[in-house]
Each structure stands twice: as C-alpha cells, then as structure tokens.
Tab-separated table of C-alpha atoms and ligand atoms in Angstrom:
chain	number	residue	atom	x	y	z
A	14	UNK	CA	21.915	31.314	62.988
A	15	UNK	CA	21.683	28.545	65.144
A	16	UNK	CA	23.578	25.487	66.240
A	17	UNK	CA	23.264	22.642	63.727
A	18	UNK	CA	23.487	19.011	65.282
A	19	UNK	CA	24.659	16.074	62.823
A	20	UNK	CA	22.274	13.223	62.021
A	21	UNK	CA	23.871	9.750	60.376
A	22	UNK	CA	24.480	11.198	57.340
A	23	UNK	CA	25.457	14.937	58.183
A	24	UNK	CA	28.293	13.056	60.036
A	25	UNK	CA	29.412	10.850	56.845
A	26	UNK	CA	29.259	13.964	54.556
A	27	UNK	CA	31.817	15.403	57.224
A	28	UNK	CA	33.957	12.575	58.069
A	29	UNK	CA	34.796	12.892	53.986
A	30	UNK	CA	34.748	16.511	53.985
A	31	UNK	CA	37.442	16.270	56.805
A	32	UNK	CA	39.388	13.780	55.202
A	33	UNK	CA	39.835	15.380	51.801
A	34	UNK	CA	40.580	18.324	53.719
A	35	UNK	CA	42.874	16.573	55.960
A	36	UNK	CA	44.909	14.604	52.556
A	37	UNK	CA	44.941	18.317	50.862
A	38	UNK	CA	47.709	19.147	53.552
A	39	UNK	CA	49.250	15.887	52.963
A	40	UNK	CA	49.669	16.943	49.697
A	41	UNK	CA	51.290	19.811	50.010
A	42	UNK	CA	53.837	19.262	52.768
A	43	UNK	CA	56.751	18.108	50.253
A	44	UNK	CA	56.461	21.286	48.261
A	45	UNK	CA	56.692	23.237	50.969
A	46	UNK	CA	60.128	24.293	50.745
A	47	UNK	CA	62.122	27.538	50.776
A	48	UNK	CA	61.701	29.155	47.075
A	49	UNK	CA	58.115	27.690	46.278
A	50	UNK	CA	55.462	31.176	46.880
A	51	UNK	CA	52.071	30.981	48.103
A	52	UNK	CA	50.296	31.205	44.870
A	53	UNK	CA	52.003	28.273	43.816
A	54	UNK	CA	51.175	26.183	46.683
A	55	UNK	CA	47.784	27.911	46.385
A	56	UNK	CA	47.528	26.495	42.753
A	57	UNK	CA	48.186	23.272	43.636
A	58	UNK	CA	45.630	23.240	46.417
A	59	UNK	CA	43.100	24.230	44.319
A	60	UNK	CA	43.923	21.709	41.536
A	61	UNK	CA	44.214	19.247	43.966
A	62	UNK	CA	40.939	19.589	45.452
A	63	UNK	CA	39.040	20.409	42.248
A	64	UNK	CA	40.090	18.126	39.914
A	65	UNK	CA	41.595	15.226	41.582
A	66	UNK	CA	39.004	15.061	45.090
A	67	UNK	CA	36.024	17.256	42.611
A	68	UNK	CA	35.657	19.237	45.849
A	69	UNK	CA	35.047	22.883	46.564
A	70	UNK	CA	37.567	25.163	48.140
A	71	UNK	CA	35.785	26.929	50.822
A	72	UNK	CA	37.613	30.129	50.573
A	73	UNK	CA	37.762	31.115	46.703
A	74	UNK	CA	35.232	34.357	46.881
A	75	UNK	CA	34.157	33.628	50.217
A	76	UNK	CA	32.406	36.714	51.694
A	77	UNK	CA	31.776	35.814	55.562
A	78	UNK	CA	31.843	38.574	58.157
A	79	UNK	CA	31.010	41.185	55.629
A	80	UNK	CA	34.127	41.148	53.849
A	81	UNK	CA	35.375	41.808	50.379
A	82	UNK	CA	35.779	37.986	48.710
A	83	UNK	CA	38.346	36.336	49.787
A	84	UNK	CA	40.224	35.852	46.195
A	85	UNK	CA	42.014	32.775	47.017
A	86	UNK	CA	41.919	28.720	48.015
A	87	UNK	CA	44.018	28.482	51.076
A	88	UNK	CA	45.057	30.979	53.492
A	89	UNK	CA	49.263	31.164	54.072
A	90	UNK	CA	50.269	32.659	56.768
A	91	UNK	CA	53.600	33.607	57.535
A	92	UNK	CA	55.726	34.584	60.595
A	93	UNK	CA	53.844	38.005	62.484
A	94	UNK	CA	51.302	36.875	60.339
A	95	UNK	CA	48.218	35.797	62.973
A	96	UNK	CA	45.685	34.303	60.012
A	97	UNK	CA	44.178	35.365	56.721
A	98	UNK	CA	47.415	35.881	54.591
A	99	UNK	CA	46.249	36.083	50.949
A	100	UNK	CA	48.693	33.856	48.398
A	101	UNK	CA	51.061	36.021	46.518
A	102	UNK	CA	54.487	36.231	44.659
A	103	UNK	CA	56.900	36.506	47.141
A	104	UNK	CA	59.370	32.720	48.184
A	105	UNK	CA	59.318	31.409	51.439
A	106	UNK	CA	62.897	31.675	52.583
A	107	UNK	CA	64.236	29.431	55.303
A	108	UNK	CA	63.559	30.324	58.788
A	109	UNK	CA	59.958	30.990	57.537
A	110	UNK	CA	57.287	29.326	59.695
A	111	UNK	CA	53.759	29.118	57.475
A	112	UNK	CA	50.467	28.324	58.509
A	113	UNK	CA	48.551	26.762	55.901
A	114	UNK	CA	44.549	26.651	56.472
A	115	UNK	CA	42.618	24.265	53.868
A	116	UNK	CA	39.020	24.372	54.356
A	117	UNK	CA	36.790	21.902	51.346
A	118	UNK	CA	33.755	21.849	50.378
A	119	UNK	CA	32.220	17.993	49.294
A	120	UNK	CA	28.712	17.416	48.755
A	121	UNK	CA	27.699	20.091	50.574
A	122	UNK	CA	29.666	19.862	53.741
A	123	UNK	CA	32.449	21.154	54.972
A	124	UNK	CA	35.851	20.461	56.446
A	125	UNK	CA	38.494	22.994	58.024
A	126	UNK	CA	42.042	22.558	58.825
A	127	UNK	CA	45.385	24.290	59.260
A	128	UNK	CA	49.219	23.059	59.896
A	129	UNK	CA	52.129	24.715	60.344
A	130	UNK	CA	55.078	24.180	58.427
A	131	UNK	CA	58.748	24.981	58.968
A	132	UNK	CA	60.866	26.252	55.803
A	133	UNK	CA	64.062	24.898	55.744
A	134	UNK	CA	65.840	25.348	59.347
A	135	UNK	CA	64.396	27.342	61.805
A	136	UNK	CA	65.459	29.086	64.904
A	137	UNK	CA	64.551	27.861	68.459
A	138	UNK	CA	62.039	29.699	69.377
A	139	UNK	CA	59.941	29.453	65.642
A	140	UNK	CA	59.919	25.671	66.494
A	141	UNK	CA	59.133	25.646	70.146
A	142	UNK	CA	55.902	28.224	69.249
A	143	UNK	CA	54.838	25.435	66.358
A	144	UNK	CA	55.367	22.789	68.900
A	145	UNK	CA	53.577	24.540	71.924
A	146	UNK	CA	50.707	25.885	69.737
A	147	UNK	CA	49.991	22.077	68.431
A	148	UNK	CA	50.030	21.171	71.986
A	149	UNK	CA	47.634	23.763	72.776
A	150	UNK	CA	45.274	22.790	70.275
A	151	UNK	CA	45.123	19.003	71.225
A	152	UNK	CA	45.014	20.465	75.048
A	153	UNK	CA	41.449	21.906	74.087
A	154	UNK	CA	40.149	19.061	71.876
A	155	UNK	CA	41.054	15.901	75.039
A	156	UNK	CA	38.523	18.407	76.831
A	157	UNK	CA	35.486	17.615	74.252
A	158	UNK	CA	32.331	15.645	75.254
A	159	UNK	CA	28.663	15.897	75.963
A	160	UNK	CA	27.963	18.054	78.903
A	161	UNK	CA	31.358	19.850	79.072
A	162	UNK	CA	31.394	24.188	78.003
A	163	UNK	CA	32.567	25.858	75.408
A	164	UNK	CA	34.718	27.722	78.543
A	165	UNK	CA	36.421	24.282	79.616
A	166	UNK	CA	37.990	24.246	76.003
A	167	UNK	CA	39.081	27.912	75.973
A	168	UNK	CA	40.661	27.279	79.570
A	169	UNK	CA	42.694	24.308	78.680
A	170	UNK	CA	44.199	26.116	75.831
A	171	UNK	CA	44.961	29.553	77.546
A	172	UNK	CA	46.413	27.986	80.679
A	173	UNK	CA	48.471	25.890	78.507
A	174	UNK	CA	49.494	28.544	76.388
A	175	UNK	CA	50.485	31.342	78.897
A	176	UNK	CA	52.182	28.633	81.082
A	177	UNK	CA	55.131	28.511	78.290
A	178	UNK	CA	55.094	32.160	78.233
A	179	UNK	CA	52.890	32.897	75.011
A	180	UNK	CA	50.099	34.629	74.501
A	181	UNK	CA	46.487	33.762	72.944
A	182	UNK	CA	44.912	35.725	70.250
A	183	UNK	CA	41.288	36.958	71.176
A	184	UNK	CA	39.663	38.302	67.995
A	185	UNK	CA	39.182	35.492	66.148
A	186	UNK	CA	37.836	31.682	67.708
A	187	UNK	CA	36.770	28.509	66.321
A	188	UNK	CA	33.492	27.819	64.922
A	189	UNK	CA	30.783	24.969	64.562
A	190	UNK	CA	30.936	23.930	60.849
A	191	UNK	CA	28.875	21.963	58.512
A	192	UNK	CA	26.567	22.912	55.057
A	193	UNK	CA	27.613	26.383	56.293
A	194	UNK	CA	31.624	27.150	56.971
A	195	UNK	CA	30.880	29.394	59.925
A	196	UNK	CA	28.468	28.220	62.055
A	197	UNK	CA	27.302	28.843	65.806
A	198	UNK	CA	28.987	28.789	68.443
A	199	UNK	CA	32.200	30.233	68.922
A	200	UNK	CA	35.208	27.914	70.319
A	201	UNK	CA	36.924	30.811	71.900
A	202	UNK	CA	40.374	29.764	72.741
A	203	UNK	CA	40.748	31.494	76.229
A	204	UNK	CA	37.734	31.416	79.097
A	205	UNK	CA	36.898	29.825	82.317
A	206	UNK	CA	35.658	26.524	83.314
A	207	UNK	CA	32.233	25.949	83.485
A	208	UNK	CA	31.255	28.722	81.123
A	209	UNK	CA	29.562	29.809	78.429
A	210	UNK	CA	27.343	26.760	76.323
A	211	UNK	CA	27.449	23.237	77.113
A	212	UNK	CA	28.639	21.039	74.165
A	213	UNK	CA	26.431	18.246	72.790
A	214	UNK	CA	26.683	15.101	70.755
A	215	UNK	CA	26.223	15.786	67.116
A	216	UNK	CA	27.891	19.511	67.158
A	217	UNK	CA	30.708	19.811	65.128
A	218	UNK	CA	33.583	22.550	65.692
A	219	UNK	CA	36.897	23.465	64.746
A	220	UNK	CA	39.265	24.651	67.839
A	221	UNK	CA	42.084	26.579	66.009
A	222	UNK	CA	44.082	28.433	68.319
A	223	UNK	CA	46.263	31.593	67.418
A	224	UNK	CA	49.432	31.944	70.045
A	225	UNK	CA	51.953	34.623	69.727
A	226	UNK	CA	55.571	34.773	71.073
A	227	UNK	CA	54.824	38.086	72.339
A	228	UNK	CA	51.789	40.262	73.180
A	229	UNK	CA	48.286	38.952	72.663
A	230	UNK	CA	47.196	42.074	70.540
A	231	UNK	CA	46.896	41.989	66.503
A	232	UNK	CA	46.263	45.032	63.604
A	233	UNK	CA	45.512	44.644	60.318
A	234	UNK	CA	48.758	43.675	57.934
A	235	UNK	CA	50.257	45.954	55.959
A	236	UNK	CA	48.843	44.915	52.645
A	237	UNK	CA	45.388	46.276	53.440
A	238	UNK	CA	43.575	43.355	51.540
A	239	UNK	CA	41.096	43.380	53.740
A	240	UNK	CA	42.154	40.112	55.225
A	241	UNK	CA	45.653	39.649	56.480
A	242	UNK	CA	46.277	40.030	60.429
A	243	UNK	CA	49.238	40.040	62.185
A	244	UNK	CA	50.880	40.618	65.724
A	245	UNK	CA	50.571	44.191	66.880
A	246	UNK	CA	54.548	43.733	68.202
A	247	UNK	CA	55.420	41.997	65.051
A	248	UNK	CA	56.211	38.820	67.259
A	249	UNK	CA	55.983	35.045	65.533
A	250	UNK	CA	52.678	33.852	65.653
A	251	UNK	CA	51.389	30.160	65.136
A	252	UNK	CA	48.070	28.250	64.625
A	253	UNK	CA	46.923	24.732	64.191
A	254	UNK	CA	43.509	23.817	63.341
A	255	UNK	CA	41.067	20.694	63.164
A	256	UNK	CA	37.429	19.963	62.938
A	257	UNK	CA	35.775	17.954	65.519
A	258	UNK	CA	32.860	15.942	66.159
A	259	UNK	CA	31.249	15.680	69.540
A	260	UNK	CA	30.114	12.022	69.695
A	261	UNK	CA	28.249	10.020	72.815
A	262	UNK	CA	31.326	9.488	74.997
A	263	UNK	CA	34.282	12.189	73.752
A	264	UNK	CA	35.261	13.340	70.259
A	265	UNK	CA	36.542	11.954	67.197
A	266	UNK	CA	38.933	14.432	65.104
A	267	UNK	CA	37.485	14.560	61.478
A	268	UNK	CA	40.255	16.335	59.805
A	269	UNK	CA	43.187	13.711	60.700
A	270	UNK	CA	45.185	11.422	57.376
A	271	UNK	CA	48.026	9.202	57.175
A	272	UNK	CA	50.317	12.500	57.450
A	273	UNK	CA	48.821	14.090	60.218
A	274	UNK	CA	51.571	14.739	62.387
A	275	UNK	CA	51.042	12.047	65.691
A	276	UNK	CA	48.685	13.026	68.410
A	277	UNK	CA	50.592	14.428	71.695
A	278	UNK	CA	50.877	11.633	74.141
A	279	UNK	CA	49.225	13.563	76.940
A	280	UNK	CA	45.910	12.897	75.024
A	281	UNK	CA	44.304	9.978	77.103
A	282	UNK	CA	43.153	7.169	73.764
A	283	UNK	CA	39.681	7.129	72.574
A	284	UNK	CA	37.430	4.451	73.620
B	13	MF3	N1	39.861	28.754	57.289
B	13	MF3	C1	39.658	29.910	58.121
B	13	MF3	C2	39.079	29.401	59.404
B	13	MF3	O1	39.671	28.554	59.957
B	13	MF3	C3	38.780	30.930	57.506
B	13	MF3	C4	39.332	31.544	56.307
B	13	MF3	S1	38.190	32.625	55.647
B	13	MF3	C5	38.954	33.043	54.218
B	13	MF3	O2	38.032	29.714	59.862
B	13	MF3	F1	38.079	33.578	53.502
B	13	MF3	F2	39.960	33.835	54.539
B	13	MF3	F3	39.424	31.972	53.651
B	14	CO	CO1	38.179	27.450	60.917
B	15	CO	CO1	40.636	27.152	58.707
C-alpha cells in the first residue's frame, strides 16, 4: 500500500470523521468512573456512534495485521496494559488509569483517537505518566509540516519521554489514516532527526505514543485474545492519540472537541 494524499474533499470527510471521533470521548468521560466495566462503556460507544452520529466503529471485527477480529468498538486499556485491551466484565476501581482508543468510521473515512482517563484518585506517579505521555504526544505533533521526517517526530517524542525517566514502546507506531484505518507510513515514536520519509501536505497520520514507567519491552497479556499487550515488567503504561493533517504551513489536529483536554502551552499557536 501506498501513501494516500488528501484532496478538498478527502480532507472534509476527515475533519468530520475526526470530530465525531473526537465528541465520542467527550461522551464518555462522565461515565468513566470507578464501578462502570469496559463493556459498558464499550456499549455506549457503540450506541453513541451508531445511532446517534450513524457512524461506523472502526474496530468491531476488524482483522488488520492478520489477526483474529477484533470483537469489540473501543479498545480499554488499563494500567500494565500497553494497547489493545478487549472490553470485558470486570469494574474499574480507583487508582485505575484507562486508555480509551475510539477510532469511527463516516462516509468512508476515518478518524482515530485515544485519552487517558484517571478512575477516581490516583497515585503520583499514574498521573505524572498521563501527564508526561500527553506532553509527549503534542511534543511530536508541534514538529509536523511539509518537508520535515517521519524521524524528527519520533525524536521529539523519545527525547521527551526518556528525559522524565520513561520509556517508549517500539512495537507498535502511528499510522497514515484515511478510507483505510491503517495506512502507510509508520509514525514511529522514537528515531533520529532527519530520517526516514519526509512528510507532505495532504498526508494524514495519527502519532500515538505508548510510554511506560519502567522498561520499554511488552508480551502479550495474559488473556491470550489475541490482542491485549502489556509491559513485560508489569510497569504503568500510558498512551494518547490524535489524527493529524499535514497542511501548507504546519498541521491542524483533526481529532480535537470542546472537551479535548487544552493543548500544552509549549506548542507555539497555529498561523
Ligand atoms: N485504534 C488503534 C490504533 O490506534 C487500533 C486498534 S485495532 C483494534 O491504531 F482492532 F484493536 F481495534
Ligand atoms: Co491509531
Ligand atoms: Co487508536
């Protein structure tokens, strides 16, 4: 597969993909509470986006990479787990940090996100990772604009990352998005400057960066679904996601709403 660059109207169908994807989180961030389980907020997701935005959600049966079909709407992911937790029966407790990853389907196109959330209180170091990881994420996307590589982004988020003493997950990366939910290239979230592809206007990526309290190094979870992935020392792991779109002078963030927590003030405005 190739890279797919975003006419006019490629970039409206994903500007409302990444909205609905974007108000899908909004949605669920008051019922995300200790005592509510995945499958229920997984329910409501899917609700939400079929019958109130008549959208698709990307995951339900999705086979990508060769696996089995993924047999939910959302991915939760919770604590040591790195990405790909499957809804299921069991509360979130407090002290619980969850990643929650949307991705929606409308009219074809697609939009990806994730958030994390905190259950009830949590300790010290479950918030600073949360905090550190968003950071990390925005520290790769003020990178994006024509002429810049794919290694520039990776950098920015690595040497961010490992300065406050975490570590960045390597198997999985960021993607370019569109009609198809994986698309070329990866947006690895490690690298050197001046690496790898330069970016051009009309690409559209997600940067979603994986950082773990402890060592970079993941396994399979315990569950053997086929899916779940967590830390290899069972230490916290966080992720943040958005979709972006590379436009003539910089970026603009697709998968931003009302409720999208504020953008770090280290990220120099968009002209
Ligand atoms: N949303 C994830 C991503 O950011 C992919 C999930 S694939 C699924 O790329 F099948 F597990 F949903
Ligand atoms: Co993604
Ligand atoms: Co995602």
């Amino acid at each position: 597969m190739t890279i797919t660059y975003k006419d006019a109207e490629g970039i409206a169908g994903m500007r409302l993909a990444g909205r609905l994807t974007a108000e899908v989180l909004d949605y669920l961030t008051p019922f995300i509470k200790p005592g509510i389980t995945t499958n229920e907020i997984d329910k409501l997701a899917h609700d939400y986006i079929v019958d109130v935005q008549k959208a698709i959600p990307a995951p339900l049966n999705y086979t990508g990479g060769g696996n089995k079909p993924y047999p939910k709407s959302i991915c939760t992911s919770i604590n040591h787990q790195v990405c790909h937790g499957i809804p299921n029966d069991k509360p979130l407790k407090k002290g619980d940090i969850v990643n929650v990853d949307v991705t929606v389907i409308k009219d074809g196109w697609h939009g990806d996100s994730s958030r994390m959330f905190l259950v009830g209180e949590v300790s010290i170091a479950a918030r600073r990772l949360c905090a550190v990881t968003y950071d990390a994420m925005w520290h790769g996307i003020k990178m994006v604009k024509p002429g810049i590589h794919l290694g520039d982004i990776g950098h920015a988020i690595q040497k961010f990352a490992e300065s406050q003493g975490f570590s960045v997950v390597r198997e999985f990366c960021g993607h370019g998005i569109g009609k198809g939910f994986h698309e070329e290239p990866q947006v690895l979230h490690y690298g050197r400057p001046g690496t790898l592809e330069q970016i051009k206007e009309g690409m559209t990526f997600t940067i979603e960066p994986m950082i773990n309290i402890g060592g970079k190094d993941i396994k399979e979870g315990p569950e053997k679904d086929g899916w779940s992935i967590v830390t290899k020392d069972r230490s916290l792991s966080a992720q943040w996601e958005h979709t972006v779109l590379v436009t003539p002078t910089g970026y603009e963030v697709l998968t931003l709403s009302d409720a999208s927590p504020p953008i770090p003030a280290f990220v120099p405005a968009q002209v």
